[in-house]
PDB file of C-alpha atoms in Angstrom:
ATOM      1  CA  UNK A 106      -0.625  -2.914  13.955  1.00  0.00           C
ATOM      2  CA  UNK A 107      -3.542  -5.570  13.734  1.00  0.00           C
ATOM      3  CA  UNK A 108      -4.496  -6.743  17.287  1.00  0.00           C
ATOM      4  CA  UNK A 109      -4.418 -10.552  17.719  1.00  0.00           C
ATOM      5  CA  UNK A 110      -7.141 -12.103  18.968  1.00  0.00           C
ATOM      6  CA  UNK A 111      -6.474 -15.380  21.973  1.00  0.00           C
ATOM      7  CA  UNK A 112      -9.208 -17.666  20.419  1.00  0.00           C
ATOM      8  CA  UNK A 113     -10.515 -21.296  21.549  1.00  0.00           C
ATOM      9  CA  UNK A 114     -11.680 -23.611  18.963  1.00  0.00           C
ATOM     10  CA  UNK A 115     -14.751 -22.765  17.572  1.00  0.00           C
ATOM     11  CA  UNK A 116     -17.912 -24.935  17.985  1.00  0.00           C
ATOM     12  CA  UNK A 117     -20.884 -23.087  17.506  1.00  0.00           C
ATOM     13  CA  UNK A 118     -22.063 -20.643  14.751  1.00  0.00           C
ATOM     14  CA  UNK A 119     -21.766 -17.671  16.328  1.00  0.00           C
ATOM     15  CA  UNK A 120     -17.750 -18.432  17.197  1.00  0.00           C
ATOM     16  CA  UNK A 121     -17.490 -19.533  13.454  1.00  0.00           C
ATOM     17  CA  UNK A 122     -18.957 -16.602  12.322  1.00  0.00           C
ATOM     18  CA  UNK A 123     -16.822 -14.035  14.708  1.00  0.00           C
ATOM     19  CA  UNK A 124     -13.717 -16.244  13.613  1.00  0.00           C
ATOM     20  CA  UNK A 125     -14.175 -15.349   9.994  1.00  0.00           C
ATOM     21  CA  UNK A 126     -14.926 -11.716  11.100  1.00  0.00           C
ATOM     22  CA  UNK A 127     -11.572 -11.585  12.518  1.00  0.00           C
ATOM     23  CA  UNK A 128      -9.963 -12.730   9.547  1.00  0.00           C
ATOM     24  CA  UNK A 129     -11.217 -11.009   7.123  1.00  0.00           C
ATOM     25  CA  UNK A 130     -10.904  -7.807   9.677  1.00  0.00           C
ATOM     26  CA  UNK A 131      -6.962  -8.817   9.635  1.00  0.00           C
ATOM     27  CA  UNK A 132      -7.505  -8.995   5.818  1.00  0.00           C
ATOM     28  CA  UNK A 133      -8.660  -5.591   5.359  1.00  0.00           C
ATOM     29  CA  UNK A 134      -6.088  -3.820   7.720  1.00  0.00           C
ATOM     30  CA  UNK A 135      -3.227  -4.981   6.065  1.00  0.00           C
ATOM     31  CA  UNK A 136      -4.655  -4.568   2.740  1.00  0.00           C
ATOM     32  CA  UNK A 137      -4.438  -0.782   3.988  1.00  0.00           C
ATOM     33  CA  UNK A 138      -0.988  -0.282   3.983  1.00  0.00           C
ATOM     34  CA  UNK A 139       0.252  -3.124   1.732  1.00  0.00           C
ATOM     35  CA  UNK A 140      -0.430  -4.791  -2.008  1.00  0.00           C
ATOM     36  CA  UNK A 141      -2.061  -8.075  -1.674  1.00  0.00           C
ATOM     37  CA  UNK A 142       1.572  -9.875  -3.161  1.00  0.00           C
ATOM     38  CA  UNK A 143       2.793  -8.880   0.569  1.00  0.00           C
ATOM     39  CA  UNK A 144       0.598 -10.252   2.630  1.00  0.00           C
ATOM     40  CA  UNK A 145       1.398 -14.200   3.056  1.00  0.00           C
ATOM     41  CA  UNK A 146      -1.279 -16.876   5.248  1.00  0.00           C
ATOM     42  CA  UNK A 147       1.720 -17.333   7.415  1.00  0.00           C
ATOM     43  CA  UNK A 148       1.876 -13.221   8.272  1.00  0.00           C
ATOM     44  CA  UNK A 149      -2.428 -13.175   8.481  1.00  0.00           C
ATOM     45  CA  UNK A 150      -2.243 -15.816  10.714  1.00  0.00           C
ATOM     46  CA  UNK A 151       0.175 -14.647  12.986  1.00  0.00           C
ATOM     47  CA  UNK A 152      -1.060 -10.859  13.229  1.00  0.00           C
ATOM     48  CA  UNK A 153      -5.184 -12.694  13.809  1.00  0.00           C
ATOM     49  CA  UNK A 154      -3.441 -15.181  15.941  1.00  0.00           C
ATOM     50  CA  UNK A 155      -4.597 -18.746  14.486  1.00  0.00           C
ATOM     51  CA  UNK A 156      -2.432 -21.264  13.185  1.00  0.00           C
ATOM     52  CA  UNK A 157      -2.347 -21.497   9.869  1.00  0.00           C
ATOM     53  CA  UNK A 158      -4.389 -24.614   9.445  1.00  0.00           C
ATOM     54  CA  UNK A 159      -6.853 -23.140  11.434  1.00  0.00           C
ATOM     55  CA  UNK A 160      -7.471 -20.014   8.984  1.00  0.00           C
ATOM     56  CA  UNK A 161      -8.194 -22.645   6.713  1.00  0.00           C
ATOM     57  CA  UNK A 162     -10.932 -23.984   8.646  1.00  0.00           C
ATOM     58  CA  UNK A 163     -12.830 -20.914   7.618  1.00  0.00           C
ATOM     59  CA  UNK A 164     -11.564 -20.250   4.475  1.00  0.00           C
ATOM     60  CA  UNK A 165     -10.173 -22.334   1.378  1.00  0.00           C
ATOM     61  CA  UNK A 166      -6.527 -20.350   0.680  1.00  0.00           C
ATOM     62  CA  UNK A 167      -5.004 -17.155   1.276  1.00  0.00           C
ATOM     63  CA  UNK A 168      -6.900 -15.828  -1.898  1.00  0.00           C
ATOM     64  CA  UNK A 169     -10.096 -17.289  -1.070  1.00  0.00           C
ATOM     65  CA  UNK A 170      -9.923 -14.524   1.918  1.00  0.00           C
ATOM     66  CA  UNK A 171      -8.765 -11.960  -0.633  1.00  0.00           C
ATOM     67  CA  UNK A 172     -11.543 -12.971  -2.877  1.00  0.00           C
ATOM     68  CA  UNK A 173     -14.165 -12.043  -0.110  1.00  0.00           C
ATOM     69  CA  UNK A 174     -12.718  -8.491   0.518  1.00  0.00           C
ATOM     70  CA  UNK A 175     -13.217  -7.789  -3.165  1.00  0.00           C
ATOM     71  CA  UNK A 176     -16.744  -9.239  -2.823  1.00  0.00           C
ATOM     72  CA  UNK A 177     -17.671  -6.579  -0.407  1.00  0.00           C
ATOM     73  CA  UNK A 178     -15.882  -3.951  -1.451  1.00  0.00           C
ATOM     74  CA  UNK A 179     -17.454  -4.464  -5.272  1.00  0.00           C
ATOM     75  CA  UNK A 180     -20.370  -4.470  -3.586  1.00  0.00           C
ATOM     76  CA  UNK A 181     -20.375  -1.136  -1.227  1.00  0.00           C
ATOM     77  CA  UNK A 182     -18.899   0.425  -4.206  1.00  0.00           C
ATOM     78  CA  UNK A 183     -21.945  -0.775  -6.615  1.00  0.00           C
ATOM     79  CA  UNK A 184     -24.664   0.700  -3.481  1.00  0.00           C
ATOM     80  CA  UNK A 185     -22.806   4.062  -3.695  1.00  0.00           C
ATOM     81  CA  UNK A 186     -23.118   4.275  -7.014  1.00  0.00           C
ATOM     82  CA  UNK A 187     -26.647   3.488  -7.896  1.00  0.00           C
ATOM     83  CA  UNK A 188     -27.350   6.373  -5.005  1.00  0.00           C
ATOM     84  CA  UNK A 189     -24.962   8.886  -6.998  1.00  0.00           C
ATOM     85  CA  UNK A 190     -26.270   8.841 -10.695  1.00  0.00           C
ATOM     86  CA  UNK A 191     -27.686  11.704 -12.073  1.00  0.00           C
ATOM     87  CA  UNK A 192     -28.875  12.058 -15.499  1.00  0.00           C
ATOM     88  CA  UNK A 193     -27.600  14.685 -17.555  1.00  0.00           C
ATOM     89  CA  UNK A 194     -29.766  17.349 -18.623  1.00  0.00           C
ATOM     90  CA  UNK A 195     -27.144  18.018 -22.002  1.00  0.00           C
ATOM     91  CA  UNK A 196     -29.050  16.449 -25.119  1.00  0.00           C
ATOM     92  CA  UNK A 197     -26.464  16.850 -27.408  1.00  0.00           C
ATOM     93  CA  UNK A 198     -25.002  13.663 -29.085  1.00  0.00           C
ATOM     94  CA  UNK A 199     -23.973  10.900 -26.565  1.00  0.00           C
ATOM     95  CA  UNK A 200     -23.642  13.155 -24.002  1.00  0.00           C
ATOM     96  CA  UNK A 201     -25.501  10.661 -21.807  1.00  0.00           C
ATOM     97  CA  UNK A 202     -23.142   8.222 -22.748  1.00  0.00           C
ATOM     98  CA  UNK A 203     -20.353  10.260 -21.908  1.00  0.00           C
ATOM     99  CA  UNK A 204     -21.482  11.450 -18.397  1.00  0.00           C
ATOM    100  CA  UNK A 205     -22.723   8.008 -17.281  1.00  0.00           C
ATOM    101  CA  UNK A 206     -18.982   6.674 -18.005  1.00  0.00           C
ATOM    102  CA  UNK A 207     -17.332   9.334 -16.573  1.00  0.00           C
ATOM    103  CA  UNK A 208     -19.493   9.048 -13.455  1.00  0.00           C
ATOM    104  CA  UNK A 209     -18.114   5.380 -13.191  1.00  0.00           C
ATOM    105  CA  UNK A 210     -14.946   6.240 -13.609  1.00  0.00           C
ATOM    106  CA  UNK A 211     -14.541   9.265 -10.918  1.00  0.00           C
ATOM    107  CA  UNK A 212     -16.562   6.724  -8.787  1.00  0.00           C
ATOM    108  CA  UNK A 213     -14.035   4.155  -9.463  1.00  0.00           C
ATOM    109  CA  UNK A 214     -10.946   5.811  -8.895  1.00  0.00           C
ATOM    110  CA  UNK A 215     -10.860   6.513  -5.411  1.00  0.00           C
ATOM    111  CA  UNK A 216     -11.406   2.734  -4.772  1.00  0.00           C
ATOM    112  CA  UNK A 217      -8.131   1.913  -4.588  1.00  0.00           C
ATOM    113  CA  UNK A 218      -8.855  -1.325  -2.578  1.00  0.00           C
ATOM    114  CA  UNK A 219     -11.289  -2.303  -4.958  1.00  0.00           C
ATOM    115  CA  UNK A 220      -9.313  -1.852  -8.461  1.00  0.00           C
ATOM    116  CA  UNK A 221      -6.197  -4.156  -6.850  1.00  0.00           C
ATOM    117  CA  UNK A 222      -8.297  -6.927  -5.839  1.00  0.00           C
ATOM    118  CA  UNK A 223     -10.302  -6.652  -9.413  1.00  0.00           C
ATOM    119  CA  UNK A 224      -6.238  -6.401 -10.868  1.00  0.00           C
ATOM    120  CA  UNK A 225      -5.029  -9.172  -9.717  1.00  0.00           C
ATOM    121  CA  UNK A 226      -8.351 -11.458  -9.576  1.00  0.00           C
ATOM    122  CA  UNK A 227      -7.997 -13.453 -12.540  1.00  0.00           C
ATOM    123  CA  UNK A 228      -4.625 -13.607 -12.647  1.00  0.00           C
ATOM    124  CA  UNK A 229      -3.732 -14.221  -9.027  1.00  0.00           C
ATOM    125  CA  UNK A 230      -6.732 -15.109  -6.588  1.00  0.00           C
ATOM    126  CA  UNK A 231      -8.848 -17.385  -8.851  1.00  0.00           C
ATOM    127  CA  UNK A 232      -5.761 -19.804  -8.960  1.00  0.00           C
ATOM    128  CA  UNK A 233      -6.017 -20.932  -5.553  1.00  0.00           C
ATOM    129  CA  UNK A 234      -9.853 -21.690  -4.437  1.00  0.00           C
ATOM    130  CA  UNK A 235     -11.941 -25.011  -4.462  1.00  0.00           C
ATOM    131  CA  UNK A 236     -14.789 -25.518  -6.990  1.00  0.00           C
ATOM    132  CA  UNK A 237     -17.313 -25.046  -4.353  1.00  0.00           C
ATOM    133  CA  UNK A 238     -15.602 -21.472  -3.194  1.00  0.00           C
ATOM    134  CA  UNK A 239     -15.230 -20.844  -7.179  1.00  0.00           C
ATOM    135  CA  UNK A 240     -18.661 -21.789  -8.062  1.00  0.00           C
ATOM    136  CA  UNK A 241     -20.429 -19.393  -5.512  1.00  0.00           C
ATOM    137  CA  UNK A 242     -17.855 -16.239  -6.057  1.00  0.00           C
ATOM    138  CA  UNK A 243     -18.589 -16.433  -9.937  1.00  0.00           C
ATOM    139  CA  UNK A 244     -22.271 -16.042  -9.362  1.00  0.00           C
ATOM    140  CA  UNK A 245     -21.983 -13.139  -6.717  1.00  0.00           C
ATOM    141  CA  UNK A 246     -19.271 -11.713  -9.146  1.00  0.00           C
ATOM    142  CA  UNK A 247     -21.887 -12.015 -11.716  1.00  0.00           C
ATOM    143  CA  UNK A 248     -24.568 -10.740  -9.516  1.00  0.00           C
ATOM    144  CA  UNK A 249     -22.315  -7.198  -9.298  1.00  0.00           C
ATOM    145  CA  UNK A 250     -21.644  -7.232 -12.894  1.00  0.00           C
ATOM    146  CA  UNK A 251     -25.088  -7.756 -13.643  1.00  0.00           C
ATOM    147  CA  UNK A 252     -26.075  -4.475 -11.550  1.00  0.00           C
ATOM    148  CA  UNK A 253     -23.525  -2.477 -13.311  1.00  0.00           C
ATOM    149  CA  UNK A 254     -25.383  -3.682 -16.280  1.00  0.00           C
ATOM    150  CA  UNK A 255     -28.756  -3.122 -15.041  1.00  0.00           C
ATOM    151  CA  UNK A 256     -28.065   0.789 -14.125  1.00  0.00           C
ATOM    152  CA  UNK A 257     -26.173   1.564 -17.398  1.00  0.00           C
ATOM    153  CA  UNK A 258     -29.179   0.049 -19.137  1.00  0.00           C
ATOM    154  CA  UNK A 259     -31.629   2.718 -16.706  1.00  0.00           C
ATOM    155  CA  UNK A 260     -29.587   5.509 -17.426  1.00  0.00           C
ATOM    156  CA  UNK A 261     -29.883   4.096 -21.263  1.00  0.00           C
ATOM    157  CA  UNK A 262     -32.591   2.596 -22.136  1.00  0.00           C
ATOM    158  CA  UNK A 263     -31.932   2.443 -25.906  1.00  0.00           C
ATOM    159  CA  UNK A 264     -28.812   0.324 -25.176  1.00  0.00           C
ATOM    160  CA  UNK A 265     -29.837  -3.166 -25.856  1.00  0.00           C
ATOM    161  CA  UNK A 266     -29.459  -5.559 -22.848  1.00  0.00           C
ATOM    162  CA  UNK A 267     -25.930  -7.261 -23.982  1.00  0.00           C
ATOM    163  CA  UNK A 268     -24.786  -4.239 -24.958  1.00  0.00           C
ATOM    164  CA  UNK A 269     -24.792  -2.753 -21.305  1.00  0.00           C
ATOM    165  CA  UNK A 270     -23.362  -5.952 -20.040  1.00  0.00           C
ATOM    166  CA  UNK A 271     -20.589  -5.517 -22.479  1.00  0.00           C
ATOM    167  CA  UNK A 272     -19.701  -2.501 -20.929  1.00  0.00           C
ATOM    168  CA  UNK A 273     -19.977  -3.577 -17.530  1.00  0.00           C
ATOM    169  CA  UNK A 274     -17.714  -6.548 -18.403  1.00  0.00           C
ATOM    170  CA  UNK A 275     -15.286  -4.243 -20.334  1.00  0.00           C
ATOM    171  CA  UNK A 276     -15.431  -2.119 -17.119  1.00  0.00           C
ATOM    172  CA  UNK A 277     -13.258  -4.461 -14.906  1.00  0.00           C
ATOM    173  CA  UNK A 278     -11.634  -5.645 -17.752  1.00  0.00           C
ATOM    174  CA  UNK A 279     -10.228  -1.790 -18.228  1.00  0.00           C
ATOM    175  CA  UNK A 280      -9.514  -1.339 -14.169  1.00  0.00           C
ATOM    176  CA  UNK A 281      -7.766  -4.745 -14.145  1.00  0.00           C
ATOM    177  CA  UNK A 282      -5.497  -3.674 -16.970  1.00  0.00           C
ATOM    178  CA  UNK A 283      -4.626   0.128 -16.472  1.00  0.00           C
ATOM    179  CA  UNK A 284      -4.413  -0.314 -12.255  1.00  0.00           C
ATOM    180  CA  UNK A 285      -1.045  -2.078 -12.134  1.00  0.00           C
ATOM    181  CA  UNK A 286       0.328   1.042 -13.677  1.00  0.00           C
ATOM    182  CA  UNK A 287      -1.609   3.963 -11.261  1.00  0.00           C
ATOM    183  CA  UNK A 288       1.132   2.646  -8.229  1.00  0.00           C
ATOM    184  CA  UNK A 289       4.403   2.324  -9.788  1.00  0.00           C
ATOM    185  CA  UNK A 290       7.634   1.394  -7.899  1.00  0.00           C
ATOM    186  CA  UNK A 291       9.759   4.174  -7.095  1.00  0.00           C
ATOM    187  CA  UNK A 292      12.494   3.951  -9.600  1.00  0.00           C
ATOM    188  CA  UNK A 293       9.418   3.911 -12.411  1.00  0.00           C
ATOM    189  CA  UNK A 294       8.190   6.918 -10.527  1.00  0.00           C
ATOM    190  CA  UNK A 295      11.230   8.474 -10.996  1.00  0.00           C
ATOM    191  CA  UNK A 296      11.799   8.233 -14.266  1.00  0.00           C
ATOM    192  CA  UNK A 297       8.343   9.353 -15.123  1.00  0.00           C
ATOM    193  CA  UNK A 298       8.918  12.650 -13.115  1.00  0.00           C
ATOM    194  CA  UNK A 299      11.692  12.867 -15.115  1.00  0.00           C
ATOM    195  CA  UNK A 300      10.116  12.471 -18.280  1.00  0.00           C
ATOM    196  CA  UNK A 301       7.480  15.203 -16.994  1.00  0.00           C
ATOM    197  CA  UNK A 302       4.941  12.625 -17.212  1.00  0.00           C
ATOM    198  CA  UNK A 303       1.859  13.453 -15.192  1.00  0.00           C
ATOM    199  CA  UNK A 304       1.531  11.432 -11.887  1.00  0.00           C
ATOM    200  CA  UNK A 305       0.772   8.242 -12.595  1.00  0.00           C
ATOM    201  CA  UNK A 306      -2.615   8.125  -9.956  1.00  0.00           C
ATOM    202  CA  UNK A 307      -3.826  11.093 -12.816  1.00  0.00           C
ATOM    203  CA  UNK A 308      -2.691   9.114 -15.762  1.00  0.00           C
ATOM    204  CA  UNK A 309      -4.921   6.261 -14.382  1.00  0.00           C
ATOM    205  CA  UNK A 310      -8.261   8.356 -13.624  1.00  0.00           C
ATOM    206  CA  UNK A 311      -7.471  10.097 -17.319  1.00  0.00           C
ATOM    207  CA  UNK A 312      -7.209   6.736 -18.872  1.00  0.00           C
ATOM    208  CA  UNK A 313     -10.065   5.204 -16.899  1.00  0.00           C
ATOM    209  CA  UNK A 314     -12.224   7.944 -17.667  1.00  0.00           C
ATOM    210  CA  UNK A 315     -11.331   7.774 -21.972  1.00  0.00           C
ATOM    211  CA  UNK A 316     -11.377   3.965 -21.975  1.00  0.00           C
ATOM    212  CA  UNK A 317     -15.145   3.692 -20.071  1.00  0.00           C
ATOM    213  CA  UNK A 318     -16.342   6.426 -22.223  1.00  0.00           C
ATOM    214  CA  UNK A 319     -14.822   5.282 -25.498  1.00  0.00           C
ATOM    215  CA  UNK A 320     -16.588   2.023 -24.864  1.00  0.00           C
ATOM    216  CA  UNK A 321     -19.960   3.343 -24.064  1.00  0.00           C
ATOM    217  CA  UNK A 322     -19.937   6.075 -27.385  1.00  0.00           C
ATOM    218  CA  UNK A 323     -18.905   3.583 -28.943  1.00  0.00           C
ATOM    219  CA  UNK A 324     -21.250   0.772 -28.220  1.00  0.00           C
ATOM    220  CA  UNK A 325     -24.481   3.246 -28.394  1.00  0.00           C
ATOM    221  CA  UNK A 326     -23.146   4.456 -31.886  1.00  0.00           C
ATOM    222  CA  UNK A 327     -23.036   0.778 -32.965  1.00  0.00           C
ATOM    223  CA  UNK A 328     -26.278   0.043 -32.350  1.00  0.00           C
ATOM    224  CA  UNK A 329     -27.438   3.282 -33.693  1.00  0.00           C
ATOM    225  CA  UNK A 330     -26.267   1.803 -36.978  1.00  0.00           C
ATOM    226  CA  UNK A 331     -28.395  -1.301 -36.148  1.00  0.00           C
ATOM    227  CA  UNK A 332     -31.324   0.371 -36.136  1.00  0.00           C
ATOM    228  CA  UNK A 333     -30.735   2.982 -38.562  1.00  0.00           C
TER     229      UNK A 333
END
């Protein structure tokens, strides 16, 4: 359980600064053993121990806290991966494509944290944030998806610019779509098991993995055509 925190009102930056630590520290640990549809403001606020109306002091909503997880964690995910990437040394047809996807998506699937929040972003946590809050998460969300571009382009040069930020876009478009399905409820579970269906957290790195590198074939074979 989250230890609550006896705070005094905040004046200077420092206390503002350790109050939003808190939160988002609350944020985090019960992100760890629940999805982000059971965690209410009233619950965070409680287990941090502010009043409501003072979490929102620090932050706009509920999702506006949810959307700053995801910020970091797309973020520590991104460093880890630019340290990870190793060309292949296979020169056969699009075999660079098809490591450099495949190295995304084992890097991706262990980030459980990270492909909710991305799941539910647009759909869920976007719908509750100020312009302000809106306007400066949609450049640091760009920001990431720009450096997703930016090392698919290193690893292949010959892909034109847009085309590598089409794939990084496709990326969390791909996570967003296949993660609701790598956690299903029990009774879904069951029937799958039944079915002799492979666990659904497999189905979801096997999908991940075909989807990125369908994408990135097939975008490198479509400007091969280009330039042919």
């Amino acid at each position: 359980m989250v230890a609550t925190h006896g705070f005094q009102r905040a004046r200077k930056p420092e206390q503002i600064e350790a109050r939003r630590c808190a939160i988002l520290d609350t944020a985090r640990a019960l992100l760890g053993s629940r999805s982000v549809a059971d965690i209410s403001l009233r619950e965070l606020s409680e287990t941090v121990g502010l009043a409501k109306s003072n979490v929102l002091r620090y932050f706009d909503s509920r999702e506006a806290i949810f959307l700053e997880v995801l910020d970091e964690n797309w973020v520590a995910w991104l460093d880890g991966l630019e340290a990870s990437v190793i060309p292949t040394e296979d020169s056969s047809p699009f075999a660079a494509e098809i490591h450099l996807a495949s190295t995304i998506a084992e890097s991706l699937v262990p980030q459980r944290l990270l492909c909710e929040l991305l799941s539910v972003m647009g759909s869920v946590l976007e719908k509750n944030i100020s312009e302000d809050f809106a306007r400066d998460f949609k450049k640091r969300a760009a920001v990431n998806t720009t450096r997703l571009a930016s090392l698919v382009h290193s690893q292949l040069p010959d892909l034109a610019d847009e085309d590598a930020a089409h794939f990084a876009k496709a990326t969390l478009v791909i996570v967003a779509g296949m993660w609701p399905y790598a956690e299903p409820a029990k009774s879904i579970a069951v029937v799958l098991g039944e079915m002799h269906a492979p666990p659904a957290t497999e189905m979801f790195a096997t999908g991940l993995r075909e989807g990125l590198v369908n994408q990135l074939v097939g975008l490198s074979a479509r400007a091969a055509t280009r330039t042919s």
